[in-house]
XYZ file of C-alpha atoms in Angstrom:
517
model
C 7.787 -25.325 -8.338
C 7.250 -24.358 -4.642
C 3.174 -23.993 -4.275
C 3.703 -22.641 -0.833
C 1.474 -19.257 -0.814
C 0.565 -19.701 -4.133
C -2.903 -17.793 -4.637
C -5.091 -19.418 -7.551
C -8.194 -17.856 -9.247
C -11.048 -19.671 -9.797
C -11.510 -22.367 -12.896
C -11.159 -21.457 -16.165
C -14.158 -20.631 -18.218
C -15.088 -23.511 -19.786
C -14.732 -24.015 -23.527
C -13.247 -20.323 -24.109
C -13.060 -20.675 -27.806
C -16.551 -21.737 -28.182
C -15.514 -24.639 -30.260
C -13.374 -22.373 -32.913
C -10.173 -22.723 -34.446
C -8.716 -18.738 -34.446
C -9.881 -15.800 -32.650
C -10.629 -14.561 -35.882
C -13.298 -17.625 -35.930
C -14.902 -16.614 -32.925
C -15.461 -13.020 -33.474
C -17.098 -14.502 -36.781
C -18.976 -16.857 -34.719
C -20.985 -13.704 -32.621
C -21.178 -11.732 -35.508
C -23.218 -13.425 -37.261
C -25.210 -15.205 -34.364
C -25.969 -11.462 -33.928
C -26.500 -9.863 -37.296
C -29.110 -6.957 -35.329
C -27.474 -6.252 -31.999
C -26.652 -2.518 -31.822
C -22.779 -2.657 -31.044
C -22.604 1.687 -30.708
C -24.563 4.476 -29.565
C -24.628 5.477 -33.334
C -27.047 2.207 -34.301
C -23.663 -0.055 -36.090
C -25.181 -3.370 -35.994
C -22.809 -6.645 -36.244
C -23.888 -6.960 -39.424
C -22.857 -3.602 -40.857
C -19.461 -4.652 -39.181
C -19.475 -7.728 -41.275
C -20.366 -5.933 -44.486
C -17.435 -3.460 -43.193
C -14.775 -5.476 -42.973
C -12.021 -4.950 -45.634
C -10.567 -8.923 -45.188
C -10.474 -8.901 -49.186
C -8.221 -6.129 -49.851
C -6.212 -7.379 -47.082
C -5.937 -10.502 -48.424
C -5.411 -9.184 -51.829
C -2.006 -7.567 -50.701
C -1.159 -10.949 -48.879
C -0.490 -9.671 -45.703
C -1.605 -12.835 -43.673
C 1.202 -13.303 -40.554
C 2.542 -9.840 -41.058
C 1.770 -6.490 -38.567
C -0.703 -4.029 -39.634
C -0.892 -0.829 -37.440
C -3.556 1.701 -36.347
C -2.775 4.831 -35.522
C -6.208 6.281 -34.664
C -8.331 7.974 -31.860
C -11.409 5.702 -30.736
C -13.928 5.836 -33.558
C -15.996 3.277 -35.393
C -13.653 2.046 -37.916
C -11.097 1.218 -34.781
C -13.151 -1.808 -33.808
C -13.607 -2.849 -37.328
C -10.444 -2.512 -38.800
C -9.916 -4.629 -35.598
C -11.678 -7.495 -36.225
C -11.056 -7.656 -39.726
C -7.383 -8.138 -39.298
C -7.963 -11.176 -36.620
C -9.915 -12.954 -39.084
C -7.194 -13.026 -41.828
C -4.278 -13.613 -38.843
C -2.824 -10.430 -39.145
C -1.480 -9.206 -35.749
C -3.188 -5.411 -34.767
C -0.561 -2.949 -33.726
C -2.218 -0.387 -31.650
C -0.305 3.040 -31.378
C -0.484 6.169 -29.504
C -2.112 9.019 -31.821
C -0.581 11.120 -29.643
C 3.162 10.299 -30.257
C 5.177 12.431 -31.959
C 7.393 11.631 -34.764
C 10.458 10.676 -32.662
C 8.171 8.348 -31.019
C 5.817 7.091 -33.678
C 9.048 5.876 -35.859
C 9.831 4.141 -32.578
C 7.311 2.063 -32.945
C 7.328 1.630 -36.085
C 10.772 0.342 -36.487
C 9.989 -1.988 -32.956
C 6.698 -3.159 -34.556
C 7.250 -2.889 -38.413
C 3.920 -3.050 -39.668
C 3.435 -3.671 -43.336
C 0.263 -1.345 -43.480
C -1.235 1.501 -41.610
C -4.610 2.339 -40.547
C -4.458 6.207 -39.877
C -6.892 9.065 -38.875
C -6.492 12.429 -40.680
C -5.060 14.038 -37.699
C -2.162 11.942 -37.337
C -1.760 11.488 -41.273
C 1.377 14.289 -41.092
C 3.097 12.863 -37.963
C 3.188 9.541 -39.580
C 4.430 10.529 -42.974
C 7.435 11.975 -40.810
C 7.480 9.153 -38.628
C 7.597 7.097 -42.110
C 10.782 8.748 -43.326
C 12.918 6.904 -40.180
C 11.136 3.620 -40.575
C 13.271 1.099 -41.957
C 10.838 -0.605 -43.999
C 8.470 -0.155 -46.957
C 4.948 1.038 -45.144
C 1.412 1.532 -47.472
C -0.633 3.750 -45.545
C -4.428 3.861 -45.574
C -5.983 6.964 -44.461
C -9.487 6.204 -42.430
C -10.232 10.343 -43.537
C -10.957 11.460 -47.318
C -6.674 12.481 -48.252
C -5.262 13.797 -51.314
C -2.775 10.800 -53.080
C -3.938 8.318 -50.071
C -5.185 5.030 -50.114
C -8.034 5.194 -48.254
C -10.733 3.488 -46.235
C -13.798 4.126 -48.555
C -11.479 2.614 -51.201
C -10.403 -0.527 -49.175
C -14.251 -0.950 -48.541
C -15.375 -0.876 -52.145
C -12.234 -2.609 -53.463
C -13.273 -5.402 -50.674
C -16.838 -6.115 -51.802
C -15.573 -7.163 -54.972
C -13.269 -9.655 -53.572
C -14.703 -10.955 -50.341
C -18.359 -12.621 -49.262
C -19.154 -12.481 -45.688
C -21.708 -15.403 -46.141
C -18.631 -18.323 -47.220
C -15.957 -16.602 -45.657
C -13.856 -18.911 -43.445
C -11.102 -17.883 -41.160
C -7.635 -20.148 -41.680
C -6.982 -22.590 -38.040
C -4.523 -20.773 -35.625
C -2.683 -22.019 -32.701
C -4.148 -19.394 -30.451
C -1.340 -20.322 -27.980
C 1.348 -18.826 -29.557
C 0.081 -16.657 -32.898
C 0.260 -13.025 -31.921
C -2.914 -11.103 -32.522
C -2.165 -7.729 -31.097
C 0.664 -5.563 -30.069
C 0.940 -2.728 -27.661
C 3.632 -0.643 -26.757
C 4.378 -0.399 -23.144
C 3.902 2.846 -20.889
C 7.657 3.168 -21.148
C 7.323 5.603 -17.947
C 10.992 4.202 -17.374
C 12.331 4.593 -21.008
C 11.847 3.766 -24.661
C 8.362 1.747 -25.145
C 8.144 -2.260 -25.655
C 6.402 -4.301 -28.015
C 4.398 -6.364 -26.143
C 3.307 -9.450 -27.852
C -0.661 -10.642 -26.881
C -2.063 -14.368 -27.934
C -4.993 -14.922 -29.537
C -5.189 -17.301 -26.838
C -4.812 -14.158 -24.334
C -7.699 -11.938 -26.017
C -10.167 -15.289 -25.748
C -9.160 -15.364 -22.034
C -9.671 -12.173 -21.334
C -13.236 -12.261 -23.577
C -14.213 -15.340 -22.056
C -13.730 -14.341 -18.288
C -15.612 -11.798 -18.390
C -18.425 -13.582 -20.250
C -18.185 -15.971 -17.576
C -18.752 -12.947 -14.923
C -21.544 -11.569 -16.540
C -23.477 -14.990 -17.158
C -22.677 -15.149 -12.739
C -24.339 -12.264 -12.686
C -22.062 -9.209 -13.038
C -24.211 -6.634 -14.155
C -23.012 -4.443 -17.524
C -25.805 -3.379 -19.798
C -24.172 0.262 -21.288
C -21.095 1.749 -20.649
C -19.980 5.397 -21.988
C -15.993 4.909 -23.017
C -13.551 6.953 -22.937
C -10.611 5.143 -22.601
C -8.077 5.240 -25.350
C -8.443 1.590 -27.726
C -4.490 1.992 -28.392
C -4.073 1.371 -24.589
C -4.272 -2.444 -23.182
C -7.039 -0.846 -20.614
C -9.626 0.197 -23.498
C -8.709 -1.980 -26.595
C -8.824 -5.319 -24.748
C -12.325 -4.098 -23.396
C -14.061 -2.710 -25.643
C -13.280 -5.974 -27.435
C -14.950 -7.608 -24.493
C -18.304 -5.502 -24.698
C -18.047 -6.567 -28.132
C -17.946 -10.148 -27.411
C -20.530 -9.737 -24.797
C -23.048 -7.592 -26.840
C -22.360 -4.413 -24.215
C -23.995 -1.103 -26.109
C -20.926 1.003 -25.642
C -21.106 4.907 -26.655
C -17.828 6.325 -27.014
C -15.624 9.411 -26.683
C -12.683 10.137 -28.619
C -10.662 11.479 -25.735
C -12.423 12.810 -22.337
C -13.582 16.007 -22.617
C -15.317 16.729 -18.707
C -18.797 17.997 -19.975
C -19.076 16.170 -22.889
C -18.142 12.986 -20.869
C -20.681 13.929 -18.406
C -23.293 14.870 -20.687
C -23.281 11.509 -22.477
C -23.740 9.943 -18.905
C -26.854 11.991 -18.345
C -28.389 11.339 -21.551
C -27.514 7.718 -22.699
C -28.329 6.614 -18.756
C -24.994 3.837 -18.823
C -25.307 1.254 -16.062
C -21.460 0.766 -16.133
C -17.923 3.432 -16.130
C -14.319 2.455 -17.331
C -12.229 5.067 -15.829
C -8.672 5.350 -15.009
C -7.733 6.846 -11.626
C -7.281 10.633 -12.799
C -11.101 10.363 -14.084
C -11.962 9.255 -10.732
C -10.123 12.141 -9.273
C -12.546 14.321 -11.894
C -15.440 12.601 -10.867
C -14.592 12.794 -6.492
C -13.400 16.335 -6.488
C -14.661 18.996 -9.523
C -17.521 20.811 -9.188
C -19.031 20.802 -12.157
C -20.037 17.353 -11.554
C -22.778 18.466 -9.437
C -24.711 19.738 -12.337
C -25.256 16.271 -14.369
C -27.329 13.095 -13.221
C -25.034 10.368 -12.701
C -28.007 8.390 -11.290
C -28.086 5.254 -13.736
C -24.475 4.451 -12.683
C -24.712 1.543 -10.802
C -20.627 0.232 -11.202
C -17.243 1.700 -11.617
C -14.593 -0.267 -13.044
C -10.880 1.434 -11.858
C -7.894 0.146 -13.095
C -4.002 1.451 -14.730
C -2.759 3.025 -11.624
C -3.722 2.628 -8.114
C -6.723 4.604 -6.636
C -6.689 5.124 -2.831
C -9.711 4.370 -0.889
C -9.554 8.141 -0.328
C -10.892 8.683 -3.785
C -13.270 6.164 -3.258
C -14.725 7.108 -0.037
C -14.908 10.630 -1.831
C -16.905 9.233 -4.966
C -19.378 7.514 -2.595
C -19.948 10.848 -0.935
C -20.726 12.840 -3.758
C -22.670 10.979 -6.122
C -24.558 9.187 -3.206
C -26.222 6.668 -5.858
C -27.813 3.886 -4.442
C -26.095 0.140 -4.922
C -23.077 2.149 -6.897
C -19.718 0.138 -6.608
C -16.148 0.885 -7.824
C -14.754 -1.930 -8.462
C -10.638 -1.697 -8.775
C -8.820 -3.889 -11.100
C -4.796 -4.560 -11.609
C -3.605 -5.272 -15.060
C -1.010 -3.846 -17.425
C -0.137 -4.308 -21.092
C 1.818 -7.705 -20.327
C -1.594 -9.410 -18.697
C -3.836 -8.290 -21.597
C -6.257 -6.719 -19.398
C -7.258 -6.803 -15.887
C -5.427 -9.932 -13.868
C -7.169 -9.014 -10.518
C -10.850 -7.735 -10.239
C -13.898 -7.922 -8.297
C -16.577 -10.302 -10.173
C -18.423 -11.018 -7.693
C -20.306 -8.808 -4.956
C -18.246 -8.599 -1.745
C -15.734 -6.240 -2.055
C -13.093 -4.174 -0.051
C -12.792 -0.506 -0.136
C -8.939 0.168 -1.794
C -8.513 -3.208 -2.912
C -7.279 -4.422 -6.164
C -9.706 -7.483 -6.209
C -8.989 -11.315 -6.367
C -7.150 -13.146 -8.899
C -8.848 -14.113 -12.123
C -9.915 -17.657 -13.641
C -7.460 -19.691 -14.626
C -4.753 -17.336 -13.651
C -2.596 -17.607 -10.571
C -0.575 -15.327 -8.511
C 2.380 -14.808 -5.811
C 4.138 -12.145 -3.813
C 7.512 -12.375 -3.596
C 10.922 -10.858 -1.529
C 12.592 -8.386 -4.359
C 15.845 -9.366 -2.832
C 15.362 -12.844 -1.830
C 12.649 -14.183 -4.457
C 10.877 -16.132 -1.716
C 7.313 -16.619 -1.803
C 5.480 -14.226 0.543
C 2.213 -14.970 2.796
C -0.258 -12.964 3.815
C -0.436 -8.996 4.604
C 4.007 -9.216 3.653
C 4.385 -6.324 1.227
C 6.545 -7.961 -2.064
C 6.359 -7.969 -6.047
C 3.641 -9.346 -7.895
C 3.933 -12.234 -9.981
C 1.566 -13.519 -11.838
C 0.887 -16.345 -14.498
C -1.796 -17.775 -16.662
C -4.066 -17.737 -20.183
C -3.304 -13.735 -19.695
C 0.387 -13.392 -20.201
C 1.696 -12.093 -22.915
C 4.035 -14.176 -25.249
C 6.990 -11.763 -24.683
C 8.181 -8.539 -25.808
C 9.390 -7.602 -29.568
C 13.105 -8.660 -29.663
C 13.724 -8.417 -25.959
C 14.021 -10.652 -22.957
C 12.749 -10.313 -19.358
C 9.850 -9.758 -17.293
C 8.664 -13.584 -17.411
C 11.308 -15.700 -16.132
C 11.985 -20.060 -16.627
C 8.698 -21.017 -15.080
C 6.633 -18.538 -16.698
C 6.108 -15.642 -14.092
C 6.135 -12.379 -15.069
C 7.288 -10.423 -12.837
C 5.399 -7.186 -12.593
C 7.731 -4.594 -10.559
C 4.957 -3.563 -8.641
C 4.887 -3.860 -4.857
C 1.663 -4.992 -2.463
C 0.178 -8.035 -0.742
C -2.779 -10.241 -0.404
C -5.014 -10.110 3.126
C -6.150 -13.379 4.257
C -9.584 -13.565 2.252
C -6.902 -13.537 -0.927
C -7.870 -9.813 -1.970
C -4.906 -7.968 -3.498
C -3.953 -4.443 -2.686
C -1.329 -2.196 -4.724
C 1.397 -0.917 -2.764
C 3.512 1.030 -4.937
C 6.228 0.489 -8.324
C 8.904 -0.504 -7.129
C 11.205 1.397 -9.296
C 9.287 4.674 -7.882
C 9.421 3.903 -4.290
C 11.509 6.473 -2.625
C 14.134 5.613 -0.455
C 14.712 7.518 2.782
C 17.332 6.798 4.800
C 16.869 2.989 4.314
C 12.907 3.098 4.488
C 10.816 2.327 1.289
C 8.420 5.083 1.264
C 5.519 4.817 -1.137
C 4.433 7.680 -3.321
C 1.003 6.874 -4.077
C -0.005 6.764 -0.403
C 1.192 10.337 -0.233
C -0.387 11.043 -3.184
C -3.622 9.496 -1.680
C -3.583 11.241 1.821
C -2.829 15.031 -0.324
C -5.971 14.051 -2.681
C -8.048 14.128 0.296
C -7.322 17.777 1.277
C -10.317 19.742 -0.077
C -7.904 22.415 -1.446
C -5.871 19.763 -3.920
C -7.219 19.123 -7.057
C -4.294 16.760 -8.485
C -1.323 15.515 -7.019
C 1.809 13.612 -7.561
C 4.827 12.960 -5.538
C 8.467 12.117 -6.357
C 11.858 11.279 -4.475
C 14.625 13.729 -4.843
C 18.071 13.329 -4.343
C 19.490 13.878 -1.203
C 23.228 13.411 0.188
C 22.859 12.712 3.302
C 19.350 10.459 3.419
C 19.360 8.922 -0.157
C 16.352 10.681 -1.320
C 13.271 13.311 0.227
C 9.504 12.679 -0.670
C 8.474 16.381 -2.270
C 4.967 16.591 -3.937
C 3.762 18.565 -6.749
C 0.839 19.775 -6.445
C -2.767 21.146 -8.050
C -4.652 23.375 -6.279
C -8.100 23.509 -6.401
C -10.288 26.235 -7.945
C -9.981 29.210 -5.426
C -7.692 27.975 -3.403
C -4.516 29.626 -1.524
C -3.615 26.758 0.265
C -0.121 27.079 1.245
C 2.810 24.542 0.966
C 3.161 24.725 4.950
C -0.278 23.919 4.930
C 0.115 20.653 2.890
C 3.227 19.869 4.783
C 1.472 20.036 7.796
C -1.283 17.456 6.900
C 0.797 15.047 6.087
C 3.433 15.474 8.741
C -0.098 14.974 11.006
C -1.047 11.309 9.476
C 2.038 9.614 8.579
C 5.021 8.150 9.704
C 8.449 10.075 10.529
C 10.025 8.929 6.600
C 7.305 9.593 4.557
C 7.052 13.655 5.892
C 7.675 15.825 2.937
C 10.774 17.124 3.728
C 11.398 17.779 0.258
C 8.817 20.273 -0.259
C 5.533 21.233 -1.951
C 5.694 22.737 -5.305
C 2.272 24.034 -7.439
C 1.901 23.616 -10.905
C -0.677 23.944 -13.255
C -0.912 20.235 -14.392
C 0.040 16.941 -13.466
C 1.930 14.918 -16.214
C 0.402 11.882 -16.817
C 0.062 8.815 -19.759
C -2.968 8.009 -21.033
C -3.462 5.200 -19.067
C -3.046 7.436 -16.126
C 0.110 6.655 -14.843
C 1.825 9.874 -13.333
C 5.159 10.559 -15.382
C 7.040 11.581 -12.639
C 10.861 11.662 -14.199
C 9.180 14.075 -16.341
C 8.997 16.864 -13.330
């Protein structure tokens, strides 16, 4: 392999597994070195979570090796349904409540789970969802159901059957045994299964550990991110591991979001970059303390350092930091961050330990140096095994190839460019759509923005922007035009146009859905 401008993250954490044999081990391991830590805002202790787990009616149906799915919003029996399933080595498949039956049979017939985990709310979409599967499914129902299965019954059938005291997990090769499975953004088409180690989860656990032992500083956290989603799952799995009191939202409501901020006093945020659009530019912000906030943690889509200068501005805390991070589904969680103190404004952070990265020529495949704009490549303890049935993404010498474009500066910090599949093309020039996105977002009269290429005969494609207004705002799309025109190159004016709408179209994980426009 060619190490020329090869960028490597620190060492490895040191004896990740903590002398276990399974993930499943080493979740045992902390749970009952710390039977009285308070896990959630609501007072669960690890040891309720160990007298919660429902290993013996798992067991009892023989399920060890084979899927089991949750199809939930975040609540407590997410993170315990969770760990009970890594400690009898079934894999976790984590879907979107959210999907629709079209979608949710999807992933069931990509995944084929042999049991469901499901709240009440999504009970009816999967019993549709059911009727396309191709395989026999026993749903549990975490809510009290007529003719269900459900969790109160797995619970009591459980204590019959299994003692937390003797219980030992079976050896894995962490390596290669799947533990969870997430289905890709699919902003591009149909969703993947994306298959994630045990080995990957203990990476991810164990790095940031490490950071916190060097000093990062993450006491609370409120969380809002979705646990289905790569972003939130993998960490609220690592405040788990790392005893971080977490209180938690099902889905972000503003003033509820901001209320728990006020009152539970979190040292620590987990936002995606819409969030951080929330938190820089609405007004009613202004009426809660955000005072105890001393980091922000950004990651699933790029933020500008715009948004960041804005966020500064307006909550003026003293010390605060927002700290970016770049991950997706196929690195488990974040594969570039900030641990340490320096950091640069807009940047995506330095590569992890134990992982290492490249940038490469999308045409050429050569290996890129400093400040040259390519694709990131990445590869380490964080990749996933592969995807459910499909090839690609990682090729022969275990790169995965991320299709997003940006570059490294000479210190070795990372910066986010654009997707490459979204870059518009303008008369041969690459123009980027989230730096149009960024320079709109810092008009005081735009609330939300996103901007697309569309097709054009004579130049290829135009950059035109849709666009939120702001409460009370008139702005015009002349107006918006204008600014840009004023700060950026001749092929990234928005010749296309401005359009308003009411709302942008986004995932969950905050990536803007842009062929949906």
């Amino acid at each position: 392999m060619d190490e020329t401008h090869i960028i490597r993250g620190p060492p490895a954490p040191e004896n990740p597994t903590m002398g276990t044999r399974s993930l499943g081990e080493l979740c045992l391991k902390f749970l009952r070195e710390s039977p009285d830590t308070i896990t959630m805002v609501n007072g669960v202790t690890w040891g309720r979570v160990l007298e919660c787990v429902h290993t013996g009616t798992c067991a009892r149906t023989g399920i060890r090796g084979d899927v089991v799915a949750i199809v939930a919003e975040n609540r407590i029996e997410y993170p315990i349904t969770m760990i009970a399933l890594f400690l009898i080595g079934a894999p976790a498949a984590l879907f979107n409540p959210t999907y629709t039956s079209r979608e949710l049979a999807h992933a069931l017939n990509t995944a084929r789970p042999k049991m469901v985990f499901v709240s009440g709310a999504v009970r009816a979409t999967l019993y549709q969802a059911c009727r396309s599967a191709r395989h026999t499914i026993n749903i549990i129902c975490y809510d009290k159901a007529d003719r269900s299965n459900t969790y109160a019954d797995c619970l009591r059938r459980s204590s019959k059957h299994f003692r937390v005291d003797t219980f030992q997990p079976e050896p894995s090769d962490v390596t290669s045994e799947v533990a969870a499975i997430v289905m890709s953004s699919g902003t591009t088409g149909l969703p993947k299964g994306v298959l994630i180690t045990q080995g990957n989860i203990i990476s991810s656990m164990a790095n940031l550990h490490s950071a916190i032992a060097m000093g990062l500083d993450i006491r609370s956290n409120v969380e809002v991110l979705p646990w289905y989603h790569v972003a939130g799952g993998m960490a609220m799995l690592n405040y788990l591991r790392s005893n971080v009191k977490t209180v938690f939202l099902p889905k972000f409501e503003p003033r509820a979001y901001l209320r728990c901020i006020q009152e539970h006093r979190p040292n620590f945020l987990h936002v995606v970059p819409p969030i951080a659009v929330f938190l820089a530019k609405d007004p009613i912000v202004d009426e809660y303390d955000l005072s105890s906030v001393q980091t922000i943690a950004c990651g699933a889509a790029p933020l500008s350092r715009e948004v960041e200068e804005l966020i500064y501005a307006r909550l003026k805390v003293p010390g605060l930091r927002i700290r970016q991070g770049y991950g997706m589904s196929e690195t488990t969680q974040a594969i570039t961050f900030y641990d340490g103190e320096a950091h640069k404004l807009g940047s995506i952070g330095k590569v992890r330990s134990g992982q290492l990265a490249k940038v490469i020529d999308p045409d050429t495949g050569r290996t890129l140096g400093p400040n040259q704009q390519g694709e990131l490549c990445f590869k380490g303890s964080l990749i996933m095994k592969g995807y459910i049935g499909q090839e690609g993404a990682i090729d022969a010498e275990g790169w995965l190839h991320t299709g997003d474009i940006g570059y490294y500066d000479t210190d070795q910090d990372f910066f986010i460019v654009d997707r490459l599949k979204e870059l518009i093309k303008y008369n041969g020039f690459q123009v980027p759509p989230a730096e149009l996105e960024a320079l709109l977002l810092s008009h005081p009269a735009v609330k939300d923005a996103a901007v697309i290429g569309i097709p054009n005969e004579r130049t290829g494609e135009l950059p035109m922007a849709f666009v939120v207004r702001a409460e009370e705002s008139n702005v015009s799309a002349q107006e918006l035009i204008a600014f840009v025109e004023a700060k950026v190159s001749n092929a990234k004016r928005l010749r296309g146009g401005v359009r308003f709408i009411g709302e942008i179209p986004k995932t969950s994980s905050g990536k803007i859905l842009r062929r949906s426009n």
